[in-house]
Amino acid sequence: LLVTGYWLLGAGYWLLVTGCRLLGTGNWLLVTGCRLLGTGNWLLVSGGCELVAVKGNKEQATSDKITSNKRQDNKQQETRNKRQATRNKQQATR
């Protein structure tokens, strides 16, 4: 019984040491990964990638608005043309 107790004590100690080592390795990997993530994000932002994407979206929105305004102007002009054609027909029949 005493031998078994010592054996279990040794096994528990070994597991504790191994767990601490794995915890240390896992913590190192986590810290390193966070640093790499932060560095990569900083490089992207300082390189202007985010700004380019935002600028591109704003330009596209502006372009879409201009296109929408042109369509509306065309519809209004078409309506004016139809009214003028109606007036011309009415004057021609008089």
PDB file of N, CA and C in Angstrom:
ATOM      1  N   LEU A   1       0.829  -1.195   0.000  1.00  0.00           N
ATOM      2  CA  LEU A   1       0.000   0.000   0.000  1.00  0.00           C
ATOM      3  C   LEU A   1       0.878   1.266   0.000  1.00  0.00           C
ATOM      4  N   LEU A   2       1.951   1.214   0.726  1.00  0.00           N
ATOM      5  CA  LEU A   2       2.870   2.338   0.776  1.00  0.00           C
ATOM      6  C   LEU A   2       3.527   2.567  -0.578  1.00  0.00           C
ATOM      7  N   VAL A   3       3.866   1.491  -1.283  1.00  0.00           N
ATOM      8  CA  VAL A   3       4.486   1.588  -2.606  1.00  0.00           C
ATOM      9  C   VAL A   3       3.495   2.190  -3.593  1.00  0.00           C
ATOM     10  N   THR A   4       2.262   1.758  -3.524  1.00  0.00           N
ATOM     11  CA  THR A   4       1.232   2.288  -4.410  1.00  0.00           C
ATOM     12  C   THR A   4       1.023   3.778  -4.142  1.00  0.00           C
ATOM     13  N   GLY A   5       1.038   4.172  -2.904  1.00  0.00           N
ATOM     14  CA  GLY A   5       0.882   5.580  -2.546  1.00  0.00           C
ATOM     15  C   GLY A   5       2.013   6.424  -3.123  1.00  0.00           C
ATOM     16  N   TYR A   6       3.258   5.919  -2.984  1.00  0.00           N
ATOM     17  CA  TYR A   6       4.395   6.641  -3.554  1.00  0.00           C
ATOM     18  C   TYR A   6       4.308   6.708  -5.082  1.00  0.00           C
ATOM     19  N   TRP A   7       3.850   5.597  -5.656  1.00  0.00           N
ATOM     20  CA  TRP A   7       3.728   5.562  -7.126  1.00  0.00           C
ATOM     21  C   TRP A   7       2.695   6.591  -7.595  1.00  0.00           C
ATOM     22  N   LEU A   8       1.548   6.636  -6.910  1.00  0.00           N
ATOM     23  CA  LEU A   8       0.513   7.611  -7.253  1.00  0.00           C
ATOM     24  C   LEU A   8       1.004   9.040  -7.011  1.00  0.00           C
ATOM     25  N   LEU A   9       1.764   9.240  -5.952  1.00  0.00           N
ATOM     26  CA  LEU A   9       2.317  10.559  -5.669  1.00  0.00           C
ATOM     27  C   LEU A   9       3.273  10.984  -6.785  1.00  0.00           C
ATOM     28  N   GLY A  10       4.119  10.061  -7.238  1.00  0.00           N
ATOM     29  CA  GLY A  10       5.056  10.346  -8.331  1.00  0.00           C
ATOM     30  C   GLY A  10       4.317  10.629  -9.634  1.00  0.00           C
ATOM     31  N   ALA A  11       3.280   9.824  -9.919  1.00  0.00           N
ATOM     32  CA  ALA A  11       2.504  10.017 -11.145  1.00  0.00           C
ATOM     33  C   ALA A  11       1.783  11.368 -11.105  1.00  0.00           C
ATOM     34  N   GLY A  12       1.227  11.714  -9.955  1.00  0.00           N
ATOM     35  CA  GLY A  12       0.543  13.000  -9.812  1.00  0.00           C
ATOM     36  C   GLY A  12       1.503  14.162  -9.997  1.00  0.00           C
ATOM     37  N   TYR A  13       2.715  14.021  -9.418  1.00  0.00           N
ATOM     38  CA  TYR A  13       3.716  15.076  -9.570  1.00  0.00           C
ATOM     39  C   TYR A  13       4.121  15.219 -11.034  1.00  0.00           C
ATOM     40  N   TRP A  14       4.313  14.080 -11.708  1.00  0.00           N
ATOM     41  CA  TRP A  14       4.690  14.107 -13.136  1.00  0.00           C
ATOM     42  C   TRP A  14       3.595  14.784 -13.964  1.00  0.00           C
ATOM     43  N   LEU A  15       2.336  14.436 -13.685  1.00  0.00           N
ATOM     44  CA  LEU A  15       1.221  15.055 -14.400  1.00  0.00           C
ATOM     45  C   LEU A  15       1.157  16.557 -14.125  1.00  0.00           C
ATOM     46  N   LEU A  16       1.436  16.952 -12.892  1.00  0.00           N
ATOM     47  CA  LEU A  16       1.418  18.364 -12.541  1.00  0.00           C
ATOM     48  C   LEU A  16       2.510  19.125 -13.302  1.00  0.00           C
ATOM     49  N   VAL A  17       3.714  18.581 -13.342  1.00  0.00           N
ATOM     50  CA  VAL A  17       4.819  19.227 -14.050  1.00  0.00           C
ATOM     51  C   VAL A  17       4.521  19.298 -15.543  1.00  0.00           C
ATOM     52  N   THR A  18       4.012  18.187 -16.109  1.00  0.00           N
ATOM     53  CA  THR A  18       3.682  18.158 -17.541  1.00  0.00           C
ATOM     54  C   THR A  18       2.579  19.171 -17.853  1.00  0.00           C
ATOM     55  N   GLY A  19       1.571  19.239 -17.008  1.00  0.00           N
ATOM     56  CA  GLY A  19       0.488  20.203 -17.207  1.00  0.00           C
ATOM     57  C   GLY A  19       0.988  21.637 -17.164  1.00  0.00           C
ATOM     58  N   CYS A  20       1.888  21.933 -16.231  1.00  0.00           N
ATOM     59  CA  CYS A  20       2.447  23.292 -16.148  1.00  0.00           C
ATOM     60  C   CYS A  20       3.250  23.625 -17.394  1.00  0.00           C
ATOM     61  N   ARG A  21       4.021  22.649 -17.882  1.00  0.00           N
ATOM     62  CA  ARG A  21       4.792  22.884 -19.112  1.00  0.00           C
ATOM     63  C   ARG A  21       3.861  23.147 -20.289  1.00  0.00           C
ATOM     64  N   LEU A  22       2.805  22.328 -20.415  1.00  0.00           N
ATOM     65  CA  LEU A  22       1.851  22.521 -21.511  1.00  0.00           C
ATOM     66  C   LEU A  22       1.127  23.856 -21.377  1.00  0.00           C
ATOM     67  N   LEU A  23       0.829  24.226 -20.150  1.00  0.00           N
ATOM     68  CA  LEU A  23       0.174  25.505 -19.915  1.00  0.00           C
ATOM     69  C   LEU A  23       1.093  26.651 -20.327  1.00  0.00           C
ATOM     70  N   GLY A  24       2.363  26.519 -19.987  1.00  0.00           N
ATOM     71  CA  GLY A  24       3.334  27.538 -20.382  1.00  0.00           C
ATOM     72  C   GLY A  24       3.464  27.629 -21.890  1.00  0.00           C
ATOM     73  N   THR A  25       3.505  26.475 -22.561  1.00  0.00           N
ATOM     74  CA  THR A  25       3.603  26.457 -24.025  1.00  0.00           C
ATOM     75  C   THR A  25       2.342  27.044 -24.648  1.00  0.00           C
ATOM     76  N   GLY A  26       1.180  26.662 -24.139  1.00  0.00           N
ATOM     77  CA  GLY A  26      -0.080  27.189 -24.660  1.00  0.00           C
ATOM     78  C   GLY A  26      -0.179  28.692 -24.471  1.00  0.00           C
ATOM     79  N   ASN A  27       0.261  29.166 -23.310  1.00  0.00           N
ATOM     80  CA  ASN A  27       0.241  30.603 -23.044  1.00  0.00           C
ATOM     81  C   ASN A  27       1.177  31.331 -23.999  1.00  0.00           C
ATOM     82  N   TRP A  28       2.359  30.762 -24.242  1.00  0.00           N
ATOM     83  CA  TRP A  28       3.317  31.379 -25.170  1.00  0.00           C
ATOM     84  C   TRP A  28       2.721  31.454 -26.571  1.00  0.00           C
ATOM     85  N   LEU A  29       2.066  30.361 -27.008  1.00  0.00           N
ATOM     86  CA  LEU A  29       1.442  30.362 -28.332  1.00  0.00           C
ATOM     87  C   LEU A  29       0.335  31.411 -28.416  1.00  0.00           C
ATOM     88  N   LEU A  30      -0.438  31.536 -27.374  1.00  0.00           N
ATOM     89  CA  LEU A  30      -1.525  32.514 -27.348  1.00  0.00           C
ATOM     90  C   LEU A  30      -0.981  33.942 -27.421  1.00  0.00           C
ATOM     91  N   VAL A  31       0.032  34.226 -26.620  1.00  0.00           N
ATOM     92  CA  VAL A  31       0.624  35.572 -26.616  1.00  0.00           C
ATOM     93  C   VAL A  31       1.253  35.880 -27.968  1.00  0.00           C
ATOM     94  N   THR A  32       1.989  34.905 -28.519  1.00  0.00           N
ATOM     95  CA  THR A  32       2.629  35.108 -29.824  1.00  0.00           C
ATOM     96  C   THR A  32       1.578  35.328 -30.909  1.00  0.00           C
ATOM     97  N   GLY A  33       0.509  34.537 -30.891  1.00  0.00           N
ATOM     98  CA  GLY A  33      -0.565  34.693 -31.869  1.00  0.00           C
ATOM     99  C   GLY A  33      -1.222  36.062 -31.779  1.00  0.00           C
ATOM    100  N   CYS A  34      -1.459  36.533 -30.560  1.00  0.00           N
ATOM    101  CA  CYS A  34      -2.063  37.862 -30.383  1.00  0.00           C
ATOM    102  C   CYS A  34      -1.142  38.956 -30.899  1.00  0.00           C
ATOM    103  N   ARG A  35       0.159  38.804 -30.639  1.00  0.00           N
ATOM    104  CA  ARG A  35       1.114  39.806 -31.130  1.00  0.00           C
ATOM    105  C   ARG A  35       1.146  39.824 -32.651  1.00  0.00           C
ATOM    106  N   LEU A  36       1.159  38.638 -33.262  1.00  0.00           N
ATOM    107  CA  LEU A  36       1.166  38.567 -34.725  1.00  0.00           C
ATOM    108  C   LEU A  36      -0.111  39.161 -35.306  1.00  0.00           C
ATOM    109  N   LEU A  37      -1.233  38.881 -34.672  1.00  0.00           N
ATOM    110  CA  LEU A  37      -2.509  39.432 -35.119  1.00  0.00           C
ATOM    111  C   LEU A  37      -2.498  40.957 -35.034  1.00  0.00           C
ATOM    112  N   GLY A  38      -2.015  41.473 -33.921  1.00  0.00           N
ATOM    113  CA  GLY A  38      -1.936  42.922 -33.764  1.00  0.00           C
ATOM    114  C   GLY A  38      -0.999  43.562 -34.771  1.00  0.00           C
ATOM    115  N   THR A  39       0.148  42.908 -35.012  1.00  0.00           N
ATOM    116  CA  THR A  39       1.110  43.438 -35.984  1.00  0.00           C
ATOM    117  C   THR A  39       0.521  43.427 -37.388  1.00  0.00           C
ATOM    118  N   GLY A  40      -0.130  42.331 -37.756  1.00  0.00           N
ATOM    119  CA  GLY A  40      -0.751  42.240 -39.079  1.00  0.00           C
ATOM    120  C   GLY A  40      -1.827  43.293 -39.268  1.00  0.00           C
ATOM    121  N   ASN A  41      -2.642  43.492 -38.247  1.00  0.00           N
ATOM    122  CA  ASN A  41      -3.693  44.508 -38.321  1.00  0.00           C
ATOM    123  C   ASN A  41      -3.082  45.899 -38.460  1.00  0.00           C
ATOM    124  N   TRP A  42      -2.032  46.171 -37.691  1.00  0.00           N
ATOM    125  CA  TRP A  42      -1.365  47.474 -37.770  1.00  0.00           C
ATOM    126  C   TRP A  42      -0.795  47.710 -39.162  1.00  0.00           C
ATOM    127  N   LEU A  43      -0.176  46.662 -39.745  1.00  0.00           N
ATOM    128  CA  LEU A  43       0.386  46.795 -41.090  1.00  0.00           C
ATOM    129  C   LEU A  43      -0.704  47.084 -42.118  1.00  0.00           C
ATOM    130  N   LEU A  44      -1.838  46.406 -41.999  1.00  0.00           N
ATOM    131  CA  LEU A  44      -2.937  46.637 -42.938  1.00  0.00           C
ATOM    132  C   LEU A  44      -3.470  48.056 -42.831  1.00  0.00           C
ATOM    133  N   VAL A  45      -3.691  48.503 -41.610  1.00  0.00           N
ATOM    134  CA  VAL A  45      -4.251  49.839 -41.417  1.00  0.00           C
ATOM    135  C   VAL A  45      -3.255  50.906 -41.841  1.00  0.00           C
ATOM    136  N   SER A  46      -1.984  50.741 -41.446  1.00  0.00           N
ATOM    137  CA  SER A  46      -0.988  51.752 -41.809  1.00  0.00           C
ATOM    138  C   SER A  46      -0.690  51.722 -43.299  1.00  0.00           C
ATOM    139  N   GLY A  47      -0.904  50.570 -43.932  1.00  0.00           N
ATOM    140  CA  GLY A  47      -0.704  50.475 -45.374  1.00  0.00           C
ATOM    141  C   GLY A  47      -1.852  51.078 -46.160  1.00  0.00           C
ATOM    142  N   GLY A  48      -2.934  51.420 -45.492  1.00  0.00           N
ATOM    143  CA  GLY A  48      -4.042  52.085 -46.155  1.00  0.00           C
ATOM    144  C   GLY A  48      -5.068  51.141 -46.743  1.00  0.00           C
ATOM    145  N   CYS A  49      -4.970  49.845 -46.470  1.00  0.00           N
ATOM    146  CA  CYS A  49      -5.938  48.903 -47.047  1.00  0.00           C
ATOM    147  C   CYS A  49      -7.350  49.222 -46.576  1.00  0.00           C
ATOM    148  N   GLU A  50      -7.501  49.506 -45.299  1.00  0.00           N
ATOM    149  CA  GLU A  50      -8.825  49.803 -44.764  1.00  0.00           C
ATOM    150  C   GLU A  50      -9.348  51.107 -45.369  1.00  0.00           C
ATOM    151  N   LEU A  51      -8.457  52.090 -45.462  1.00  0.00           N
ATOM    152  CA  LEU A  51      -8.881  53.375 -46.009  1.00  0.00           C
ATOM    153  C   LEU A  51      -9.284  53.241 -47.468  1.00  0.00           C
ATOM    154  N   VAL A  52      -8.554  52.409 -48.206  1.00  0.00           N
ATOM    155  CA  VAL A  52      -8.893  52.204 -49.620  1.00  0.00           C
ATOM    156  C   VAL A  52     -10.271  51.569 -49.735  1.00  0.00           C
ATOM    157  N   ALA A  53     -10.542  50.580 -48.867  1.00  0.00           N
ATOM    158  CA  ALA A  53     -11.843  49.916 -48.916  1.00  0.00           C
ATOM    159  C   ALA A  53     -12.956  50.901 -48.594  1.00  0.00           C
ATOM    160  N   VAL A  54     -12.755  51.708 -47.580  1.00  0.00           N
ATOM    161  CA  VAL A  54     -13.779  52.690 -47.207  1.00  0.00           C
ATOM    162  C   VAL A  54     -13.947  53.710 -48.319  1.00  0.00           C
ATOM    163  N   LYS A  55     -12.824  54.177 -48.885  1.00  0.00           N
ATOM    164  CA  LYS A  55     -12.887  55.158 -49.966  1.00  0.00           C
ATOM    165  C   LYS A  55     -13.611  54.567 -51.165  1.00  0.00           C
ATOM    166  N   GLY A  56     -13.312  53.293 -51.482  1.00  0.00           N
ATOM    167  CA  GLY A  56     -13.977  52.633 -52.603  1.00  0.00           C
ATOM    168  C   GLY A  56     -15.471  52.531 -52.395  1.00  0.00           C
ATOM    169  N   ASN A  57     -15.884  52.219 -51.168  1.00  0.00           N
ATOM    170  CA  ASN A  57     -17.312  52.133 -50.865  1.00  0.00           C
ATOM    171  C   ASN A  57     -17.986  53.490 -50.998  1.00  0.00           C
ATOM    172  N   LYS A  58     -17.304  54.549 -50.548  1.00  0.00           N
ATOM    173  CA  LYS A  58     -17.883  55.895 -50.664  1.00  0.00           C
ATOM    174  C   LYS A  58     -18.003  56.296 -52.126  1.00  0.00           C
ATOM    175  N   GLU A  59     -16.970  55.976 -52.915  1.00  0.00           N
ATOM    176  CA  GLU A  59     -17.017  56.317 -54.338  1.00  0.00           C
ATOM    177  C   GLU A  59     -18.142  55.561 -55.035  1.00  0.00           C
ATOM    178  N   GLN A  60     -18.324  54.296 -54.677  1.00  0.00           N
ATOM    179  CA  GLN A  60     -19.389  53.500 -55.284  1.00  0.00           C
ATOM    180  C   GLN A  60     -20.747  54.066 -54.902  1.00  0.00           C
ATOM    181  N   ALA A  61     -20.905  54.451 -53.637  1.00  0.00           N
ATOM    182  CA  ALA A  61     -22.175  55.036 -53.194  1.00  0.00           C
ATOM    183  C   ALA A  61     -22.456  56.338 -53.942  1.00  0.00           C
ATOM    184  N   THR A  62     -21.415  57.139 -54.136  1.00  0.00           N
ATOM    185  CA  THR A  62     -21.582  58.392 -54.882  1.00  0.00           C
ATOM    186  C   THR A  62     -21.975  58.110 -56.317  1.00  0.00           C
ATOM    187  N   SER A  63     -21.308  57.123 -56.923  1.00  0.00           N
ATOM    188  CA  SER A  63     -21.615  56.751 -58.302  1.00  0.00           C
ATOM    189  C   SER A  63     -23.054  56.248 -58.428  1.00  0.00           C
ATOM    190  N   ASP A  64     -23.478  55.431 -57.459  1.00  0.00           N
ATOM    191  CA  ASP A  64     -24.856  54.928 -57.467  1.00  0.00           C
ATOM    192  C   ASP A  64     -25.859  56.072 -57.336  1.00  0.00           C
ATOM    193  N   LYS A  65     -25.540  57.055 -56.494  1.00  0.00           N
ATOM    194  CA  LYS A  65     -26.433  58.199 -56.303  1.00  0.00           C
ATOM    195  C   LYS A  65     -26.536  59.018 -57.587  1.00  0.00           C
ATOM    196  N   ILE A  66     -25.394  59.221 -58.260  1.00  0.00           N
ATOM    197  CA  ILE A  66     -25.400  59.969 -59.524  1.00  0.00           C
ATOM    198  C   ILE A  66     -26.240  59.237 -60.559  1.00  0.00           C
ATOM    199  N   THR A  67     -26.065  57.914 -60.646  1.00  0.00           N
ATOM    200  CA  THR A  67     -26.840  57.115 -61.595  1.00  0.00           C
ATOM    201  C   THR A  67     -28.329  57.218 -61.294  1.00  0.00           C
ATOM    202  N   SER A  68     -28.678  57.149 -60.004  1.00  0.00           N
ATOM    203  CA  SER A  68     -30.080  57.262 -59.602  1.00  0.00           C
ATOM    204  C   SER A  68     -30.644  58.631 -59.979  1.00  0.00           C
ATOM    205  N   ASN A  69     -29.852  59.674 -59.749  1.00  0.00           N
ATOM    206  CA  ASN A  69     -30.305  61.030 -60.104  1.00  0.00           C
ATOM    207  C   ASN A  69     -30.498  61.173 -61.606  1.00  0.00           C
ATOM    208  N   LYS A  70     -29.604  60.578 -62.388  1.00  0.00           N
ATOM    209  CA  LYS A  70     -29.732  60.647 -63.848  1.00  0.00           C
ATOM    210  C   LYS A  70     -30.998  59.933 -64.311  1.00  0.00           C
ATOM    211  N   ARG A  71     -31.288  58.795 -63.710  1.00  0.00           N
ATOM    212  CA  ARG A  71     -32.512  58.067 -64.073  1.00  0.00           C
ATOM    213  C   ARG A  71     -33.743  58.915 -63.768  1.00  0.00           C
ATOM    214  N   GLN A  72     -33.728  59.543 -62.595  1.00  0.00           N
ATOM    215  CA  GLN A  72     -34.863  60.383 -62.217  1.00  0.00           C
ATOM    216  C   GLN A  72     -34.997  61.566 -63.175  1.00  0.00           C
ATOM    217  N   ASP A  73     -33.872  62.184 -63.527  1.00  0.00           N
ATOM    218  CA  ASP A  73     -33.906  63.296 -64.488  1.00  0.00           C
ATOM    219  C   ASP A  73     -34.460  62.843 -65.830  1.00  0.00           C
ATOM    220  N   ASN A  74     -34.047  61.657 -66.271  1.00  0.00           N
ATOM    221  CA  ASN A  74     -34.533  61.127 -67.549  1.00  0.00           C
ATOM    222  C   ASN A  74     -36.040  60.893 -67.516  1.00  0.00           C
ATOM    223  N   LYS A  75     -36.539  60.367 -66.390  1.00  0.00           N
ATOM    224  CA  LYS A  75     -37.980  60.138 -66.264  1.00  0.00           C
ATOM    225  C   LYS A  75     -38.742  61.461 -66.304  1.00  0.00           C
ATOM    226  N   GLN A  76     -38.198  62.458 -65.608  1.00  0.00           N
ATOM    227  CA  GLN A  76     -38.857  63.764 -65.604  1.00  0.00           C
ATOM    228  C   GLN A  76     -38.860  64.380 -67.003  1.00  0.00           C
ATOM    229  N   GLN A  77     -37.760  64.244 -67.720  1.00  0.00           N
ATOM    230  CA  GLN A  77     -37.686  64.778 -69.079  1.00  0.00           C
ATOM    231  C   GLN A  77     -38.657  64.046 -69.993  1.00  0.00           C
ATOM    232  N   GLU A  78     -38.770  62.736 -69.806  1.00  0.00           N
ATOM    233  CA  GLU A  78     -39.707  61.949 -70.612  1.00  0.00           C
ATOM    234  C   GLU A  78     -41.142  62.413 -70.361  1.00  0.00           C
ATOM    235  N   THR A  79     -41.467  62.677 -69.096  1.00  0.00           N
ATOM    236  CA  THR A  79     -42.803  63.178 -68.761  1.00  0.00           C
ATOM    237  C   THR A  79     -43.057  64.534 -69.422  1.00  0.00           C
ATOM    238  N   ARG A  80     -42.061  65.425 -69.365  1.00  0.00           N
ATOM    239  CA  ARG A  80     -42.208  66.741 -70.011  1.00  0.00           C
ATOM    240  C   ARG A  80     -42.399  66.594 -71.520  1.00  0.00           C
ATOM    241  N   ASN A  81     -41.649  65.674 -72.118  1.00  0.00           N
ATOM    242  CA  ASN A  81     -41.773  65.451 -73.565  1.00  0.00           C
ATOM    243  C   ASN A  81     -43.165  64.949 -73.940  1.00  0.00           C
ATOM    244  N   LYS A  82     -43.717  64.047 -73.116  1.00  0.00           N
ATOM    245  CA  LYS A  82     -45.061  63.529 -73.387  1.00  0.00           C
ATOM    246  C   LYS A  82     -46.103  64.645 -73.280  1.00  0.00           C
ATOM    247  N   ARG A  83     -45.961  65.498 -72.275  1.00  0.00           N
ATOM    248  CA  ARG A  83     -46.908  66.610 -72.111  1.00  0.00           C
ATOM    249  C   ARG A  83     -46.826  67.569 -73.303  1.00  0.00           C
ATOM    250  N   GLN A  84     -45.613  67.845 -73.744  1.00  0.00           N
ATOM    251  CA  GLN A  84     -45.431  68.740 -74.886  1.00  0.00           C
ATOM    252  C   GLN A  84     -46.019  68.122 -76.149  1.00  0.00           C
ATOM    253  N   ALA A  85     -45.843  66.811 -76.313  1.00  0.00           N
ATOM    254  CA  ALA A  85     -46.410  66.135 -77.482  1.00  0.00           C
ATOM    255  C   ALA A  85     -47.930  66.213 -77.455  1.00  0.00           C
ATOM    256  N   THR A  86     -48.508  66.061 -76.255  1.00  0.00           N
ATOM    257  CA  THR A  86     -49.962  66.172 -76.118  1.00  0.00           C
ATOM    258  C   THR A  86     -50.424  67.581 -76.486  1.00  0.00           C
ATOM    259  N   ARG A  87     -49.715  68.604 -76.011  1.00  0.00           N
ATOM    260  CA  ARG A  87     -50.066  69.987 -76.348  1.00  0.00           C
ATOM    261  C   ARG A  87     -49.969  70.223 -77.858  1.00  0.00           C
ATOM    262  N   ASN A  88     -48.916  69.684 -78.452  1.00  0.00           N
ATOM    263  CA  ASN A  88     -48.739  69.856 -79.899  1.00  0.00           C
ATOM    264  C   ASN A  88     -49.890  69.229 -80.678  1.00  0.00           C
ATOM    265  N   LYS A  89     -50.335  68.047 -80.236  1.00  0.00           N
ATOM    266  CA  LYS A  89     -51.461  67.382 -80.909  1.00  0.00           C
ATOM    267  C   LYS A  89     -52.730  68.211 -80.757  1.00  0.00           C
ATOM    268  N   GLN A  90     -52.941  68.748 -79.549  1.00  0.00           N
ATOM    269  CA  GLN A  90     -54.138  69.555 -79.303  1.00  0.00           C
ATOM    270  C   GLN A  90     -54.128  70.813 -80.174  1.00  0.00           C
ATOM    271  N   GLN A  91     -52.984  71.431 -80.317  1.00  0.00           N
ATOM    272  CA  GLN A  91     -52.900  72.633 -81.145  1.00  0.00           C
ATOM    273  C   GLN A  91     -53.083  72.293 -82.622  1.00  0.00           C
ATOM    274  N   ALA A  92     -52.614  71.129 -83.022  1.00  0.00           N
ATOM    275  CA  ALA A  92     -52.735  70.729 -84.430  1.00  0.00           C
ATOM    276  C   ALA A  92     -54.188  70.439 -84.784  1.00  0.00           C
ATOM    277  N   THR A  93     -54.981  69.978 -83.846  1.00  0.00           N
ATOM    278  CA  THR A  93     -56.382  69.664 -84.128  1.00  0.00           C
ATOM    279  C   THR A  93     -57.258  70.905 -84.098  1.00  0.00           C
ATOM    280  N   ARG A  94     -56.807  72.035 -83.653  1.00  0.00           N
ATOM    281  CA  ARG A  94     -57.619  73.257 -83.567  1.00  0.00           C
ATOM    282  C   ARG A  94     -57.773  73.928 -84.875  1.00  0.00           C
TER     283      ARG A  94
END
